[in-house]
Short mmCIF file of C-alpha atoms in Angstrom, two decimals:
data_model
loop_
_atom_site.label_atom_id
_atom_site.label_comp_id
_atom_site.label_asym_id
_atom_site.label_seq_id
_atom_site.Cartn_x
_atom_site.Cartn_y
_atom_site.Cartn_z
CA UNK A 1 -0.01 0.01 0.00
CA UNK A 2 1.08 3.56 -0.63
CA UNK A 3 1.37 6.07 2.18
CA UNK A 4 -1.74 7.88 0.92
CA UNK A 5 -3.72 4.65 0.94
CA UNK A 6 -2.52 3.80 4.40
CA UNK A 7 -3.43 7.24 5.73
CA UNK A 8 -6.85 7.15 4.05
CA UNK A 9 -7.50 3.75 5.60
CA UNK A 10 -6.35 4.75 9.03
CA UNK A 11 -8.07 8.11 9.24
CA UNK A 12 -11.51 8.24 7.58
CA UNK A 13 -12.13 11.31 9.76
CA UNK A 14 -9.14 13.01 8.18
CA UNK A 15 -5.61 13.89 9.11
CA UNK A 16 -3.21 16.77 9.06
CA UNK A 17 0.03 15.18 7.93
CA UNK A 18 2.96 16.41 5.92
CA UNK A 19 5.60 14.48 4.05
CA UNK A 20 8.88 16.35 3.74
CA UNK A 21 12.02 14.72 2.47
CA UNK A 22 10.65 11.29 3.31
CA UNK A 23 9.78 12.27 6.89
CA UNK A 24 6.15 11.94 7.89
CA UNK A 25 4.78 14.23 10.59
CA UNK A 26 1.41 15.40 11.82
CA UNK A 27 -1.81 14.24 13.45
CA UNK A 28 -4.57 11.86 12.60
CA UNK A 29 -8.15 12.28 13.74
CA UNK A 30 -9.73 9.29 15.42
CA UNK A 31 -13.32 8.50 16.20
CA UNK A 32 -14.85 10.43 19.07
CA UNK A 33 -12.77 13.64 18.86
CA UNK A 34 -9.51 11.98 19.86
CA UNK A 35 -6.23 12.36 18.01
CA UNK A 36 -3.02 10.47 17.46
CA UNK A 37 0.42 11.84 16.64
CA UNK A 38 1.72 10.43 13.39
CA UNK A 39 5.41 10.27 12.58
CA UNK A 40 7.33 8.19 10.15
CA UNK A 41 9.87 7.38 7.51
CA UNK A 42 8.49 6.95 4.01
CA UNK A 43 9.49 6.24 0.43
CA UNK A 44 12.11 3.70 1.31
CA UNK A 45 14.35 6.40 2.73
CA UNK A 46 17.66 5.41 4.30
CA UNK A 47 17.94 6.70 7.84
CA UNK A 48 20.91 8.96 8.34
CA UNK A 49 21.95 11.49 10.97
CA UNK A 50 19.75 14.27 9.54
CA UNK A 51 16.57 12.20 9.35
CA UNK A 52 17.14 10.66 12.80
CA UNK A 53 17.62 14.00 14.51
CA UNK A 54 14.57 15.50 12.81
CA UNK A 55 12.36 12.61 13.93
CA UNK A 56 13.81 12.68 17.44
CA UNK A 57 13.03 16.42 17.67
CA UNK A 58 9.39 15.66 16.82
CA UNK A 59 9.15 12.96 19.47
CA UNK A 60 10.67 15.23 22.12
CA UNK A 61 8.20 18.02 21.24
CA UNK A 62 5.40 15.51 21.72
CA UNK A 63 6.74 14.41 25.12
CA UNK A 64 7.10 18.06 26.17
CA UNK A 65 3.50 18.80 25.21
CA UNK A 66 2.52 16.51 28.05
CA UNK A 67 -0.67 15.49 26.28
CA UNK A 68 -0.22 11.70 26.71
CA UNK A 69 -1.58 11.21 23.18
CA UNK A 70 -0.47 8.02 21.47
CA UNK A 71 2.17 8.07 18.74
CA UNK A 72 1.82 6.10 15.53
CA UNK A 73 5.12 5.52 13.74
CA UNK A 74 4.78 4.65 10.05
CA UNK A 75 7.76 2.89 8.57
CA UNK A 76 8.82 2.32 4.98
CA UNK A 77 12.58 2.79 5.02
CA UNK A 78 15.77 1.32 3.69
CA UNK A 79 18.57 0.50 6.16
CA UNK A 80 20.70 3.07 7.90
CA UNK A 81 22.41 5.40 5.44
CA UNK A 82 25.77 3.87 4.68
CA UNK A 83 28.32 6.61 4.23
CA UNK A 84 31.57 7.94 5.46
CA UNK A 85 29.85 11.16 6.58
CA UNK A 86 27.30 9.40 8.76
CA UNK A 87 29.94 7.38 10.57
CA UNK A 88 32.27 10.37 10.88
CA UNK A 89 29.46 12.18 12.69
CA UNK A 90 28.61 9.26 14.93
CA UNK A 91 25.49 7.71 13.35
CA UNK A 92 25.22 5.21 16.21
CA UNK A 93 24.48 8.08 18.61
CA UNK A 94 21.78 9.52 16.33
CA UNK A 95 20.03 6.21 15.80
CA UNK A 96 20.23 5.28 19.49
CA UNK A 97 18.98 8.77 20.37
CA UNK A 98 15.92 8.33 18.17
CA UNK A 99 15.20 4.94 19.73
CA UNK A 100 15.65 6.50 23.20
CA UNK A 101 13.14 9.26 22.47
CA UNK A 102 10.56 6.64 21.48
CA UNK A 103 11.27 4.50 24.54
CA UNK A 104 11.15 7.57 26.74
CA UNK A 105 7.85 8.74 25.22
CA UNK A 106 6.39 5.39 26.18
CA UNK A 107 7.79 5.62 29.69
CA UNK A 108 6.27 9.10 29.96
CA UNK A 109 2.81 7.77 29.18
CA UNK A 110 2.45 7.86 25.38
CA UNK A 111 1.40 4.64 23.72
CA UNK A 112 3.80 4.02 20.81
CA UNK A 113 2.54 1.92 17.92
CA UNK A 114 4.75 1.03 14.96
CA UNK A 115 3.16 0.25 11.62
CA UNK A 116 5.51 -1.29 9.09
CA UNK A 117 3.89 -0.80 5.69
CA UNK A 118 6.95 -1.14 3.44
CA UNK A 119 10.59 -2.06 3.95
CA UNK A 120 13.00 -1.53 6.78
CA UNK A 121 16.34 -2.97 7.56
CA UNK A 122 19.20 -3.19 10.04
CA UNK A 123 19.93 -0.05 12.06
CA UNK A 124 16.93 1.86 10.66
CA UNK A 125 14.57 -0.92 11.73
CA UNK A 126 16.05 -1.03 15.24
CA UNK A 127 15.88 2.78 15.69
CA UNK A 128 12.29 3.10 14.52
CA UNK A 129 9.80 0.23 14.33
CA UNK A 130 11.56 -2.00 16.84
CA UNK A 131 11.69 0.83 19.42
CA UNK A 132 7.89 1.10 19.59
CA UNK A 133 5.76 -0.55 22.27
CA UNK A 134 3.67 -2.54 19.80
CA UNK A 135 4.67 -3.30 16.22
CA UNK A 136 2.19 -4.33 13.59
CA UNK A 137 2.60 -4.68 9.83
CA UNK A 138 0.59 -4.62 6.67
CA UNK A 139 0.71 -7.51 4.20
CA UNK A 140 3.54 -6.89 1.75
CA UNK A 141 5.79 -5.29 4.34
CA UNK A 142 9.32 -6.55 4.02
CA UNK A 143 11.62 -6.23 7.03
CA UNK A 144 15.17 -7.47 6.77
CA UNK A 145 18.46 -7.43 8.59
CA UNK A 146 20.37 -7.94 5.38
CA UNK A 147 19.23 -9.06 1.92
CA UNK A 148 20.08 -12.60 0.88
CA UNK A 149 22.64 -11.69 -1.83
CA UNK A 150 24.68 -9.63 0.69
CA UNK A 151 24.26 -12.39 3.25
CA UNK A 152 25.56 -14.90 0.73
CA UNK A 153 28.63 -12.75 0.20
CA UNK A 154 29.38 -12.36 3.89
CA UNK A 155 28.69 -15.98 4.88
CA UNK A 156 30.46 -17.23 1.71
CA UNK A 157 27.53 -19.52 0.98
CA UNK A 158 25.86 -19.81 -2.42
CA UNK A 159 22.51 -18.09 -2.50
CA UNK A 160 20.72 -21.30 -3.44
CA UNK A 161 22.11 -22.96 -0.32
CA UNK A 162 20.92 -20.00 1.78
CA UNK A 163 17.48 -20.18 0.22
CA UNK A 164 17.24 -23.88 0.98
CA UNK A 165 18.28 -23.28 4.59
CA UNK A 166 15.75 -20.44 4.89
CA UNK A 167 13.00 -22.99 4.18
CA UNK A 168 13.94 -24.82 7.35
CA UNK A 169 14.18 -21.91 9.81
CA UNK A 170 12.75 -18.41 10.21
CA UNK A 171 15.78 -17.30 12.18
CA UNK A 172 17.93 -15.59 9.57
CA UNK A 173 16.24 -14.92 6.26
CA UNK A 174 14.49 -11.60 5.50
CA UNK A 175 10.75 -11.31 5.27
CA UNK A 176 7.55 -10.49 7.12
CA UNK A 177 6.60 -14.05 8.03
CA UNK A 178 9.99 -14.71 9.63
CA UNK A 179 9.83 -11.50 11.67
CA UNK A 180 6.35 -12.45 12.85
CA UNK A 181 7.41 -15.98 13.81
CA UNK A 182 10.42 -14.72 15.76
CA UNK A 183 8.14 -12.38 17.70
CA UNK A 184 9.34 -9.02 16.40
CA UNK A 185 6.00 -8.16 14.84
CA UNK A 186 2.99 -8.72 17.00
CA UNK A 187 0.34 -8.82 14.33
CA UNK A 188 -0.19 -8.54 10.57
CA UNK A 189 -3.26 -6.49 9.79
CA UNK A 190 -5.89 -7.45 7.28
CA UNK A 191 -5.78 -4.85 4.50
CA UNK A 192 -9.21 -5.84 3.23
CA UNK A 193 -10.96 -4.53 6.33
CA UNK A 194 -10.91 -1.21 8.13
CA UNK A 195 -7.44 -0.10 9.18
CA UNK A 196 -9.05 2.46 11.48
CA UNK A 197 -10.84 -0.30 13.38
CA UNK A 198 -7.62 -2.33 13.65
CA UNK A 199 -5.79 0.71 14.98
CA UNK A 200 -8.53 1.30 17.52
CA UNK A 201 -8.22 -2.34 18.62
CA UNK A 202 -4.47 -2.04 19.20
CA UNK A 203 -4.95 1.24 21.11
CA UNK A 204 -7.56 -0.53 23.20
CA UNK A 205 -5.01 -3.08 24.40
CA UNK A 206 -3.17 -2.22 27.57
CA UNK A 207 0.47 -1.18 27.23
CA UNK A 208 2.55 -4.01 28.54
CA UNK A 209 6.02 -5.30 29.05
CA UNK A 210 8.37 -6.44 26.32
CA UNK A 211 7.00 -9.85 25.41
CA UNK A 212 8.62 -10.33 22.04
CA UNK A 213 10.84 -13.15 23.18
CA UNK A 214 7.88 -15.05 24.64
CA UNK A 215 5.94 -14.42 21.48
CA UNK A 216 8.81 -15.82 19.46
CA UNK A 217 8.83 -18.92 21.62
CA UNK A 218 5.05 -19.39 21.39
CA UNK A 219 5.22 -19.07 17.61
CA UNK A 220 8.12 -21.49 17.35
CA UNK A 221 10.44 -19.05 15.62
CA UNK A 222 12.75 -18.19 18.51
CA UNK A 223 12.70 -20.99 21.00
CA UNK A 224 15.57 -20.15 23.32
CA UNK A 225 15.62 -16.38 23.92
CA UNK A 226 12.83 -16.08 26.48
CA UNK A 227 13.98 -19.09 28.49
CA UNK A 228 17.63 -17.95 28.58
CA UNK A 229 16.74 -14.38 29.55
CA UNK A 230 14.43 -15.55 32.28
CA UNK A 231 17.03 -17.93 33.67
CA UNK A 232 19.68 -15.22 33.82
CA UNK A 233 17.29 -12.77 35.47
CA UNK A 234 16.21 -15.33 38.02
CA UNK A 235 19.78 -16.38 38.83
CA UNK A 236 20.84 -12.73 39.29
CA UNK A 237 17.82 -11.83 41.42
CA UNK A 238 17.55 -14.93 43.54
CA UNK A 239 21.11 -15.96 44.30
CA UNK A 240 22.35 -14.56 47.59
CA UNK A 241 25.03 -11.93 47.17
CA UNK A 242 28.01 -13.64 48.77
CA UNK A 243 27.61 -17.28 47.77
CA UNK A 244 27.71 -17.22 44.04
CA UNK A 245 30.86 -19.05 43.15
CA UNK A 246 30.12 -21.35 40.24
CA UNK B 1 38.71 -0.81 49.02
CA UNK B 2 39.30 -4.49 48.86
CA UNK B 3 40.83 -4.24 45.44
CA UNK B 4 43.98 -2.22 45.90
CA UNK B 5 46.32 -5.16 45.60
CA UNK B 6 44.82 -6.63 42.52
CA UNK B 7 45.17 -6.18 38.82
CA UNK B 8 48.46 -4.39 38.83
CA UNK B 9 50.17 -6.21 36.01
CA UNK B 10 49.75 -4.82 32.49
CA UNK B 11 47.32 -6.52 30.13
CA UNK B 12 46.38 -5.29 26.68
CA UNK B 13 42.61 -4.98 26.54
CA UNK B 14 42.73 -5.36 22.79
CA UNK B 15 44.69 -8.59 22.90
CA UNK B 16 42.94 -10.15 25.89
CA UNK B 17 40.07 -12.59 25.78
CA UNK B 18 36.75 -11.91 27.52
CA UNK B 19 37.53 -14.01 30.59
CA UNK B 20 40.95 -12.39 31.00
CA UNK B 21 39.34 -8.99 30.83
CA UNK B 22 36.84 -9.87 33.54
CA UNK B 23 39.57 -11.17 35.82
CA UNK B 24 41.66 -8.04 35.33
CA UNK B 25 38.72 -5.68 35.67
CA UNK B 26 36.88 -6.83 38.77
CA UNK B 27 38.02 -7.26 42.37
CA UNK B 28 39.93 -10.53 42.76
CA UNK B 29 37.84 -13.69 42.93
CA UNK B 30 34.64 -11.65 43.09
CA UNK B 31 33.10 -12.81 39.78
CA UNK B 32 30.50 -15.51 39.44
CA UNK B 33 28.89 -16.42 36.16
CA UNK B 34 25.26 -17.08 35.29
CA UNK B 35 24.72 -19.96 32.85
CA UNK B 36 28.41 -20.71 32.48
CA UNK B 37 29.97 -22.84 29.75
CA UNK B 38 29.46 -26.01 31.82
CA UNK B 39 25.76 -25.67 31.06
CA UNK B 40 26.49 -25.78 27.33
CA UNK B 41 23.80 -23.34 26.28
CA UNK B 42 25.04 -23.11 22.72
CA UNK B 43 23.49 -21.62 19.62
CA UNK B 44 20.80 -23.88 18.16
CA UNK B 45 21.32 -22.24 14.77
CA UNK B 46 25.00 -22.47 13.93
CA UNK B 47 24.83 -26.21 13.15
CA UNK B 48 22.47 -25.38 10.29
CA UNK B 49 25.49 -23.69 8.71
CA UNK B 50 27.95 -26.38 9.79
CA UNK B 51 29.65 -23.85 12.03
CA UNK B 52 31.29 -24.69 15.38
CA UNK B 53 29.51 -23.62 18.55
CA UNK B 54 30.97 -22.29 21.78
CA UNK B 55 29.67 -23.36 25.18
CA UNK B 56 29.03 -19.77 26.32
CA UNK B 57 27.85 -18.58 22.85
CA UNK B 58 30.49 -15.86 22.95
CA UNK B 59 29.29 -13.90 25.96
CA UNK B 60 29.87 -14.20 29.68
CA UNK B 61 27.33 -12.70 32.12
CA UNK B 62 27.48 -12.62 35.87
CA UNK B 63 28.06 -10.55 38.94
CA UNK B 64 31.05 -9.35 40.86
CA UNK B 65 32.56 -6.44 42.72
CA UNK B 66 34.38 -3.40 41.45
CA UNK B 67 36.18 -1.25 43.98
CA UNK B 68 34.10 -3.07 46.59
CA UNK B 69 30.76 -2.23 44.95
CA UNK B 70 28.47 -4.93 43.55
CA UNK B 71 28.08 -4.84 39.76
CA UNK B 72 26.52 -6.95 37.06
CA UNK B 73 28.73 -7.59 34.07
CA UNK B 74 28.59 -8.90 30.54
CA UNK B 75 31.68 -9.53 28.41
CA UNK B 76 31.59 -10.38 24.71
CA UNK B 77 34.21 -12.69 23.22
CA UNK B 78 35.30 -11.08 19.95
CA UNK B 79 37.24 -14.18 19.00
CA UNK B 80 34.09 -16.25 18.65
CA UNK B 81 31.99 -15.33 15.59
CA UNK B 82 33.35 -11.78 15.87
CA UNK B 83 31.46 -11.33 19.15
CA UNK B 84 28.23 -11.15 17.17
CA UNK B 85 24.79 -11.14 18.72
CA UNK B 86 22.86 -14.38 18.22
CA UNK B 87 19.79 -15.60 20.00
CA UNK B 88 21.38 -17.10 23.12
CA UNK B 89 24.17 -14.51 23.23
CA UNK B 90 21.71 -11.62 23.14
CA UNK B 91 19.22 -13.20 25.56
CA UNK B 92 21.92 -13.53 28.24
CA UNK B 93 22.49 -9.77 28.13
CA UNK B 94 18.74 -9.03 28.03
CA UNK B 95 18.22 -11.17 31.11
CA UNK B 96 21.08 -9.49 32.93
CA UNK B 97 19.71 -5.99 32.21
CA UNK B 98 16.22 -6.97 33.36
CA UNK B 99 17.77 -8.19 36.61
CA UNK B 100 19.69 -4.90 36.94
CA UNK B 101 16.43 -2.99 36.86
CA UNK B 102 14.90 -5.19 39.52
CA UNK B 103 17.99 -5.12 41.75
CA UNK B 104 18.95 -1.50 41.11
CA UNK B 105 22.49 -2.68 40.40
CA UNK B 106 24.88 -1.06 37.96
CA UNK B 107 25.96 -2.92 34.83
CA UNK B 108 29.19 -3.05 32.89
CA UNK B 109 29.07 -4.18 29.27
CA UNK B 110 32.44 -5.13 27.77
CA UNK B 111 31.64 -4.75 24.07
CA UNK B 112 33.60 -6.69 21.48
CA UNK B 113 31.30 -7.18 18.53
CA UNK B 114 30.81 -6.94 14.79
CA UNK B 115 27.05 -6.60 15.33
CA UNK B 116 24.24 -9.03 14.53
CA UNK B 117 25.24 -12.63 13.78
CA UNK B 118 24.01 -13.12 10.25
CA UNK B 119 23.39 -16.86 10.61
CA UNK B 120 20.67 -15.98 13.11
CA UNK B 121 20.05 -12.45 11.90
CA UNK B 122 16.40 -12.06 12.90
CA UNK B 123 16.97 -13.36 16.40
CA UNK B 124 20.08 -11.18 16.73
CA UNK B 125 18.27 -8.05 15.48
CA UNK B 126 15.42 -8.59 17.92
CA UNK B 127 17.92 -9.20 20.71
CA UNK B 128 19.44 -5.76 20.03
CA UNK B 129 16.00 -4.18 20.26
CA UNK B 130 15.18 -6.05 23.50
CA UNK B 131 18.55 -5.10 25.00
CA UNK B 132 18.12 -1.41 24.14
CA UNK B 133 14.69 -1.39 25.75
CA UNK B 134 16.04 -3.21 28.80
CA UNK B 135 18.92 -0.70 29.10
CA UNK B 136 16.50 2.22 29.10
CA UNK B 137 14.18 0.54 31.60
CA UNK B 138 17.14 -0.16 33.88
CA UNK B 139 18.40 3.42 33.54
CA UNK B 140 14.91 4.72 34.33
CA UNK B 141 15.22 2.81 37.61
CA UNK B 142 18.45 4.68 38.36
CA UNK B 143 20.91 2.04 37.16
CA UNK B 144 24.14 3.06 35.47
CA UNK B 145 24.95 1.08 32.33
CA UNK B 146 28.61 1.55 31.45
CA UNK B 147 30.07 0.42 28.14
CA UNK B 148 33.73 -0.50 27.74
CA UNK B 149 35.02 -0.47 24.17
CA UNK B 150 38.51 -1.40 23.11
CA UNK B 151 38.36 -4.98 21.85
CA UNK B 152 39.61 -6.56 18.67
CA UNK B 153 36.16 -6.67 17.01
CA UNK B 154 35.33 -3.09 17.93
CA UNK B 155 31.71 -2.14 18.55
CA UNK B 156 29.84 -2.29 15.26
CA UNK B 157 26.34 -2.53 13.93
CA UNK B 158 23.65 -3.22 16.50
CA UNK B 159 26.35 -3.24 19.19
CA UNK B 160 27.05 0.41 18.46
CA UNK B 161 23.35 1.22 18.91
CA UNK B 162 23.34 -0.47 22.30
CA UNK B 163 26.46 1.54 23.16
CA UNK B 164 24.43 4.65 22.24
CA UNK B 165 21.95 3.83 25.00
CA UNK B 166 24.58 3.44 27.74
CA UNK B 167 24.90 6.08 30.43
CA UNK B 168 28.65 6.32 29.92
CA UNK B 169 31.25 4.91 27.59
CA UNK B 170 34.89 4.16 28.22
CA UNK B 171 37.00 3.83 25.11
CA UNK B 172 40.62 3.21 24.13
CA UNK B 173 42.24 4.28 20.87
CA UNK B 174 41.55 0.77 19.51
CA UNK B 175 37.86 1.00 20.35
CA UNK B 176 36.08 1.53 17.06
CA UNK B 177 32.39 2.51 17.20
CA UNK B 178 30.36 2.53 14.01
CA UNK B 179 27.02 1.37 12.66
CA UNK B 180 28.15 0.35 9.15
CA UNK B 181 31.60 -1.20 9.16
CA UNK B 182 34.25 -0.16 6.63
CA UNK B 183 33.72 -3.27 4.47
CA UNK B 184 29.93 -2.82 4.51
CA UNK B 185 30.20 0.80 3.33
CA UNK B 186 32.72 -0.13 0.65
CA UNK B 187 30.66 -3.10 -0.58
CA UNK B 188 27.46 -1.05 -0.80
CA UNK B 189 28.73 2.37 -1.88
CA UNK B 190 32.05 1.73 -3.53
CA UNK B 191 35.71 2.19 -2.64
CA UNK B 192 35.48 5.92 -3.46
CA UNK B 193 33.08 6.32 -0.55
CA UNK B 194 35.14 4.31 1.88
CA UNK B 195 38.37 2.41 1.28
CA UNK B 196 38.25 -0.29 3.95
CA UNK B 197 41.92 -1.14 3.42
CA UNK B 198 42.95 2.39 4.42
CA UNK B 199 43.48 1.58 8.06
CA UNK B 200 44.38 5.15 8.99
CA UNK B 201 41.05 6.25 7.58
CA UNK B 202 39.21 3.58 9.60
CA UNK B 203 40.86 4.57 12.85
CA UNK B 204 40.40 8.31 12.49
CA UNK B 205 36.75 7.95 11.37
CA UNK B 206 35.59 5.31 13.84
CA UNK B 207 38.37 4.97 16.44
CA UNK B 208 38.33 5.95 20.12
CA UNK B 209 40.32 9.16 19.76
CA UNK B 210 37.78 10.62 17.31
CA UNK B 211 34.80 9.40 19.31
CA UNK B 212 36.15 10.93 22.51
CA UNK B 213 36.84 14.30 20.80
CA UNK B 214 33.28 14.64 19.44
CA UNK B 215 31.59 13.45 22.63
CA UNK B 216 30.83 9.94 21.41
CA UNK B 217 32.62 8.54 24.45
CA UNK B 218 33.19 9.92 27.95
CA UNK B 219 36.48 8.52 29.23
CA UNK B 220 39.57 7.79 27.13
CA UNK B 221 42.05 5.25 28.44
CA UNK B 222 45.21 3.42 27.44
CA UNK B 223 44.87 -0.05 25.93
CA UNK B 224 45.40 -1.52 29.35
CA UNK B 225 43.10 -3.50 31.60
CA UNK B 226 44.07 -1.62 34.74
CA UNK B 227 43.23 1.67 32.98
CA UNK B 228 39.80 0.30 32.07
CA UNK B 229 39.37 -0.76 35.71
CA UNK B 230 40.18 2.69 37.10
CA UNK B 231 37.92 4.32 34.54
CA UNK B 232 35.07 1.97 35.41
CA UNK B 233 35.37 2.80 39.10
CA UNK B 234 35.20 6.47 38.13
CA UNK B 235 32.18 5.89 35.84
CA UNK B 236 30.29 4.19 38.69
CA UNK B 237 30.27 7.59 40.41
CA UNK B 238 28.78 9.49 37.45
CA UNK B 239 25.24 10.77 37.36
CA UNK B 240 23.04 8.70 35.10
CA UNK B 241 19.65 10.24 34.68
CA UNK B 242 17.41 9.06 31.89
CA UNK B 243 14.58 11.54 31.62
CA UNK B 244 13.28 14.42 29.51
CA UNK B 245 16.06 16.88 30.48
CA UNK B 246 18.68 14.31 29.51
CA UNK B 247 17.13 13.53 26.15
CA UNK B 248 16.67 17.25 25.42
CA UNK B 249 20.30 17.88 26.27
CA UNK B 250 21.33 15.04 23.99
CA UNK B 251 19.16 16.45 21.22
CA UNK B 252 20.88 19.82 21.53
CA UNK B 253 24.29 18.18 21.67
CA UNK B 254 23.68 16.13 18.50
CA UNK B 255 22.08 19.06 16.65
CA UNK B 256 25.07 21.20 17.54
CA UNK B 257 27.43 18.53 16.21
CA UNK B 258 25.63 18.52 12.84
CA UNK B 259 25.67 22.30 12.70
CA UNK B 260 29.36 22.62 13.49
CA UNK B 261 30.80 19.53 11.77
CA UNK B 262 28.13 18.40 9.33
CA UNK B 263 30.05 19.59 6.29
CA UNK B 264 33.40 18.13 7.25
CA UNK B 265 34.93 15.59 4.92
CA UNK B 266 37.45 14.13 7.30
CA UNK B 267 38.00 13.74 11.02
CA UNK B 268 41.02 16.05 10.95
CA UNK B 269 38.74 18.88 9.78
CA UNK B 270 36.46 18.22 12.72
CA UNK B 271 39.33 18.17 15.20
CA UNK B 272 40.48 21.49 13.78
CA UNK B 273 36.96 22.92 14.21
CA UNK B 274 36.90 21.59 17.78
CA UNK B 275 39.97 23.75 18.36
CA UNK B 276 42.63 21.10 18.67
CA UNK B 277 46.17 22.39 18.22
CA UNK B 278 47.91 20.68 15.24
CA UNK B 279 45.02 18.29 14.60
CA UNK B 280 46.90 16.14 12.06
CA UNK B 281 49.14 14.95 14.88
CA UNK B 282 46.28 13.43 16.91
CA UNK B 283 46.51 9.85 15.61
CA UNK B 284 50.20 9.58 16.52
CA UNK B 285 50.04 11.10 20.00
CA UNK B 286 50.60 9.02 23.14
CA UNK B 287 47.67 9.03 25.56
CA UNK B 288 48.95 11.64 28.00
CA UNK B 289 49.72 14.19 25.32
CA UNK B 290 46.49 13.40 23.48
CA UNK B 291 44.44 13.97 26.63
CA UNK B 292 46.31 17.20 27.35
CA UNK B 293 45.40 18.58 23.91
CA UNK B 294 41.83 17.30 24.15
CA UNK B 295 41.20 18.84 27.58
CA UNK B 296 38.89 21.84 27.58
CA UNK B 297 38.48 21.49 23.82
CA UNK B 298 36.61 18.25 23.27
CA UNK B 299 32.86 18.12 23.09
CA UNK B 300 31.54 16.41 26.20
CA UNK B 301 28.31 14.57 26.72
CA UNK B 302 27.92 15.11 30.45
CA UNK B 303 24.24 14.74 31.43
CA UNK B 304 23.47 14.48 27.70
CA UNK B 305 23.69 10.75 27.06
#
């Protein structure tokens, strides 16, 4: 779906949203006089220092407004922008800063919902969609860590071999289904019914803890993560301070 | 302090393995590990690629004491799969950070990583996201999360984003921090954009001296375990708020960096703009002289990280 189609589906009551240089910003009008902040990366834009700082500024302004209104983050991006300039300027700080603003917004009482409607990859995916409290996707969305041809180059495996292995496990290959099965995406929306109603349903759910690892275990795509994390937490919390020699 | 007698001999942080680093960093015999190698919690995914596994999956997590104070600690082993984040590897750090929040105990993360482990890329990517969230939740509870960067594998990819969520970073000259590695940039954008074989370019663009000068790291140390230990003790005393004033201060700091250095083509130009005397000499300077020239000139990130 295009951004316009997504916005039309989400906000039958209208919206006031601008798209400037691939950055989405504004408000959507929900049923019953309520509103939602809308931010995003569109048009398959790579996320560099300039885009990240602009988005972070928007999130901070929202937190400062103190209105507790939810934030919807629309994502159709490439990966992080790969350039000498970005790394010279410390891209890791800019991407982490953007993720922090989203996490902080949530901690300060704003629901944060990510909607992946196109692509996203690697550092851009981590700094945007994966930093929201709930992440949903539209059919056709295509998240990735790295595309298979690049992965073939790095792992020195023929692409046919990688494709065959990808049939057996959701753990490494790109794609929406794999990201759902590993628990990164909570839900794939049905694009043949009202997006507004599906948004309302997500907003109606209580904000909760990070349950992505448990979701991945329940869906059979990431069997170890939740168990390992829980064991470490429990060992650290329950073992008495002075008798922990292994 | 109980620790005064320990850790006096010199050990290169860059050359050392993860377990050596822990021994040299913490108070003697204070460390105990959670889910140690004897439990053989290995990666379930590497066998799909006919790759060898390691019994600790390339990360050690546990608790110990530093300068007499209790800390939680995670140390990545850069010599196994480049210290990359896989499912088990990442989950151990996530679990440790969740415990830190519950216990209100400070955390040290000894980074040594190329980023996400491609053979389990989705699990690794999600682990990074879970870890970043757990860092922020721990910091919100008042916990300091201190990153130490100076290992052979550097701190790349998703590891560099986690580093960006830490409350303070200790770095040596060898500690490279970058999202896209030199080879990744060259492969995707061409050798004209980044020549990954130009080691001097790599060090001055991503290395610890540059990061410290622009405020990308807080404490600069020699490549020596005892120096990392002293700096860690110091970092445990730092303020570590994680609230709206902090994030606003960071926003201003990062906006200012773009405004002042956004047009620079090379690190030396940035160091010149920072006001460093004879900036081209920076890469060759010994630590003491480097710190002398950096003092009062470097951008700092105090209360803005």
